[in-house]
């Protein structure tokens, strides 16, 4: 389809998607809101590991010379309702479309292309970061649409560790400084991994991650072969072009911790780490060690934000981060698919309500168990 000097198409073939790497990378560099989760390396690798044959629907908008000015990495979702959703799945913290910052026609052209691509389906974009390019498509959407809340993320300013310590009470800051002095006395070395070292470093990271969470409820997907294969394909090119950094922490020559951080011009986010239980046994605060390293590297690079990505775990809250909610954008091409949109949105709201009730009941249960006269066994 051609309009206003731009033409749109749908890529349905995984091999063809793979060949888009160079043009995708050029568009990615011209989209200031993009995160590494929108890089071609991440998305194509994810499709190879997790995609369903026949489901790929990557919507592309090009100039007459073939240069991409917009892209929406989508697929047909499994389930009873006709839905187009983003590539990246549950292991991706931020999803988005790509729009060329210098092309004002890109957003409306992509919106028209998405409406044609839907063909009786709804488009459901999960985990959209505030300020993302997808908001421009949503703002100009002519059909039914809904904006829902999605996961919560925690963010800190990208400043050195001393400035982060000023965010917390003085007593806590003193305890953190003591932990940092202990780290320095122990002599843990930091090594930023080069591209050729990435495959072996990722193997070590995943082994350390499993050791760290052994017996404590590891995320099952992080132990799967397909996840390991996805990281092995995606991360090396991302490291080589500056979209990712792998750091190993060594004690007496042995790797005792490793961290994978994903980076865009605006933010850096700690994606996955692993630590040998020997550090916990020696009372080493691994989270503080990683935060100091991340704060130093992120602030030195001129980025504005150090993201802790999704999740509001208590150890993140110690630093008084800003809570930034992701969004869920649901789009229908016209009145005929509006009932599907309301059904999808209603189901999403119902699941969020049920999850909130479960969390509240768990909180009440913990509070009651702490009341005087109560025992963990609940008897008497």
mmCIF file with all atom_site columns, C-alpha atoms in Angstrom, residues 5-11 16-31 38-40 43 58-73 97-103 105-107 109-110 113:
data_model
loop_
_atom_site.group_PDB
_atom_site.id
_atom_site.type_symbol
_atom_site.label_atom_id
_atom_site.label_alt_id
_atom_site.label_comp_id
_atom_site.label_asym_id
_atom_site.label_entity_id
_atom_site.label_seq_id
_atom_site.pdbx_PDB_ins_code
_atom_site.Cartn_x
_atom_site.Cartn_y
_atom_site.Cartn_z
_atom_site.occupancy
_atom_site.B_iso_or_equiv
_atom_site.pdbx_formal_charge
_atom_site.auth_seq_id
_atom_site.auth_comp_id
_atom_site.auth_asym_id
_atom_site.auth_atom_id
_atom_site.pdbx_PDB_model_num
ATOM 1  C CA . UNK A 1 5   ? 5.388  8.874   -0.840 1.00 0.00 ? 5   UNK A CA 1
ATOM 2  C CA . UNK A 1 6   ? 5.460  6.113   1.786  1.00 0.00 ? 6   UNK A CA 1
ATOM 3  C CA . UNK A 1 7   ? 4.559  2.488   1.231  1.00 0.00 ? 7   UNK A CA 1
ATOM 4  C CA . UNK A 1 8   ? 3.667  -0.173  3.780  1.00 0.00 ? 8   UNK A CA 1
ATOM 5  C CA . UNK A 1 9   ? 4.042  -3.928  3.805  1.00 0.00 ? 9   UNK A CA 1
ATOM 6  C CA . UNK A 1 10  ? 3.845  -6.865  6.188  1.00 0.00 ? 10  UNK A CA 1
ATOM 7  C CA . UNK A 1 11  ? 6.788  -9.197  6.732  1.00 0.00 ? 11  UNK A CA 1
ATOM 8  C CA . UNK A 1 16  ? 13.071 -12.156 5.550  1.00 0.00 ? 16  UNK A CA 1
ATOM 9  C CA . UNK A 1 17  ? 12.846 -10.576 9.008  1.00 0.00 ? 17  UNK A CA 1
ATOM 10 C CA . UNK A 1 18  ? 16.412 -11.710 9.610  1.00 0.00 ? 18  UNK A CA 1
ATOM 11 C CA . UNK A 1 19  ? 17.589 -9.966  6.449  1.00 0.00 ? 19  UNK A CA 1
ATOM 12 C CA . UNK A 1 20  ? 16.137 -6.647  7.656  1.00 0.00 ? 20  UNK A CA 1
ATOM 13 C CA . UNK A 1 21  ? 18.988 -6.233  10.166 1.00 0.00 ? 21  UNK A CA 1
ATOM 14 C CA . UNK A 1 22  ? 20.874 -3.348  8.560  1.00 0.00 ? 22  UNK A CA 1
ATOM 15 C CA . UNK A 1 23  ? 17.813 -1.242  7.648  1.00 0.00 ? 23  UNK A CA 1
ATOM 16 C CA . UNK A 1 24  ? 16.215 -1.996  11.035 1.00 0.00 ? 24  UNK A CA 1
ATOM 17 C CA . UNK A 1 25  ? 19.381 -0.863  12.820 1.00 0.00 ? 25  UNK A CA 1
ATOM 18 C CA . UNK A 1 26  ? 19.353 2.389   10.835 1.00 0.00 ? 26  UNK A CA 1
ATOM 19 C CA . UNK A 1 27  ? 15.730 3.109   11.840 1.00 0.00 ? 27  UNK A CA 1
ATOM 20 C CA . UNK A 1 28  ? 16.448 2.090   15.445 1.00 0.00 ? 28  UNK A CA 1
ATOM 21 C CA . UNK A 1 29  ? 19.238 4.687   15.557 1.00 0.00 ? 29  UNK A CA 1
ATOM 22 C CA . UNK A 1 30  ? 16.807 7.363   14.304 1.00 0.00 ? 30  UNK A CA 1
ATOM 23 C CA . UNK A 1 31  ? 14.150 6.603   16.946 1.00 0.00 ? 31  UNK A CA 1
ATOM 24 C CA . UNK A 1 38  ? 13.469 -2.928  20.088 1.00 0.00 ? 38  UNK A CA 1
ATOM 25 C CA . UNK A 1 39  ? 16.830 -3.723  18.521 1.00 0.00 ? 39  UNK A CA 1
ATOM 26 C CA . UNK A 1 40  ? 16.854 -6.183  15.638 1.00 0.00 ? 40  UNK A CA 1
ATOM 27 C CA . UNK A 1 43  ? 13.660 -9.194  18.446 1.00 0.00 ? 43  UNK A CA 1
ATOM 28 C CA . UNK A 1 58  ? 6.020  -7.259  11.189 1.00 0.00 ? 58  UNK A CA 1
ATOM 29 C CA . UNK A 1 59  ? 4.441  -4.090  9.804  1.00 0.00 ? 59  UNK A CA 1
ATOM 30 C CA . UNK A 1 60  ? 6.887  -1.920  7.842  1.00 0.00 ? 60  UNK A CA 1
ATOM 31 C CA . UNK A 1 61  ? 6.643  1.576   6.356  1.00 0.00 ? 61  UNK A CA 1
ATOM 32 C CA . UNK A 1 62  ? 9.257  2.617   3.786  1.00 0.00 ? 62  UNK A CA 1
ATOM 33 C CA . UNK A 1 63  ? 10.228 5.580   1.688  1.00 0.00 ? 63  UNK A CA 1
ATOM 34 C CA . UNK A 1 64  ? 10.445 5.110   -2.070 1.00 0.00 ? 64  UNK A CA 1
ATOM 35 C CA . UNK A 1 65  ? 14.172 4.364   -1.772 1.00 0.00 ? 65  UNK A CA 1
ATOM 36 C CA . UNK A 1 66  ? 13.391 1.426   0.539  1.00 0.00 ? 66  UNK A CA 1
ATOM 37 C CA . UNK A 1 67  ? 14.580 3.112   3.739  1.00 0.00 ? 67  UNK A CA 1
ATOM 38 C CA . UNK A 1 68  ? 12.434 2.236   6.764  1.00 0.00 ? 68  UNK A CA 1
ATOM 39 C CA . UNK A 1 69  ? 10.684 5.098   8.548  1.00 0.00 ? 69  UNK A CA 1
ATOM 40 C CA . UNK A 1 70  ? 8.426  2.996   10.805 1.00 0.00 ? 70  UNK A CA 1
ATOM 41 C CA . UNK A 1 71  ? 8.144  -0.575  12.023 1.00 0.00 ? 71  UNK A CA 1
ATOM 42 C CA . UNK A 1 72  ? 5.881  -2.513  14.371 1.00 0.00 ? 72  UNK A CA 1
ATOM 43 C CA . UNK A 1 73  ? 7.219  -5.955  15.366 1.00 0.00 ? 73  UNK A CA 1
ATOM 44 C CA . UNK A 1 97  ? 7.158  0.514   17.676 1.00 0.00 ? 97  UNK A CA 1
ATOM 45 C CA . UNK A 1 98  ? 9.926  2.354   15.841 1.00 0.00 ? 98  UNK A CA 1
ATOM 46 C CA . UNK A 1 99  ? 9.364  5.771   14.247 1.00 0.00 ? 99  UNK A CA 1
ATOM 47 C CA . UNK A 1 100 ? 11.897 7.910   12.398 1.00 0.00 ? 100 UNK A CA 1
ATOM 48 C CA . UNK A 1 101 ? 12.201 11.110  14.449 1.00 0.00 ? 101 UNK A CA 1
ATOM 49 C CA . UNK A 1 102 ? 12.819 13.133  11.278 1.00 0.00 ? 102 UNK A CA 1
ATOM 50 C CA . UNK A 1 103 ? 9.713  11.869  9.453  1.00 0.00 ? 103 UNK A CA 1
ATOM 51 C CA . UNK A 1 105 ? 4.429  11.252  8.392  1.00 0.00 ? 105 UNK A CA 1
ATOM 52 C CA . UNK A 1 106 ? 5.775  8.054   9.946  1.00 0.00 ? 106 UNK A CA 1
ATOM 53 C CA . UNK A 1 107 ? 3.289  7.807   12.849 1.00 0.00 ? 107 UNK A CA 1
ATOM 54 C CA . UNK A 1 109 ? 1.406  6.059   8.058  1.00 0.00 ? 109 UNK A CA 1
ATOM 55 C CA . UNK A 1 110 ? 2.140  3.317   10.574 1.00 0.00 ? 110 UNK A CA 1
ATOM 56 C CA . UNK A 1 113 ? -0.791 0.235   8.051  1.00 0.00 ? 113 UNK A CA 1
#
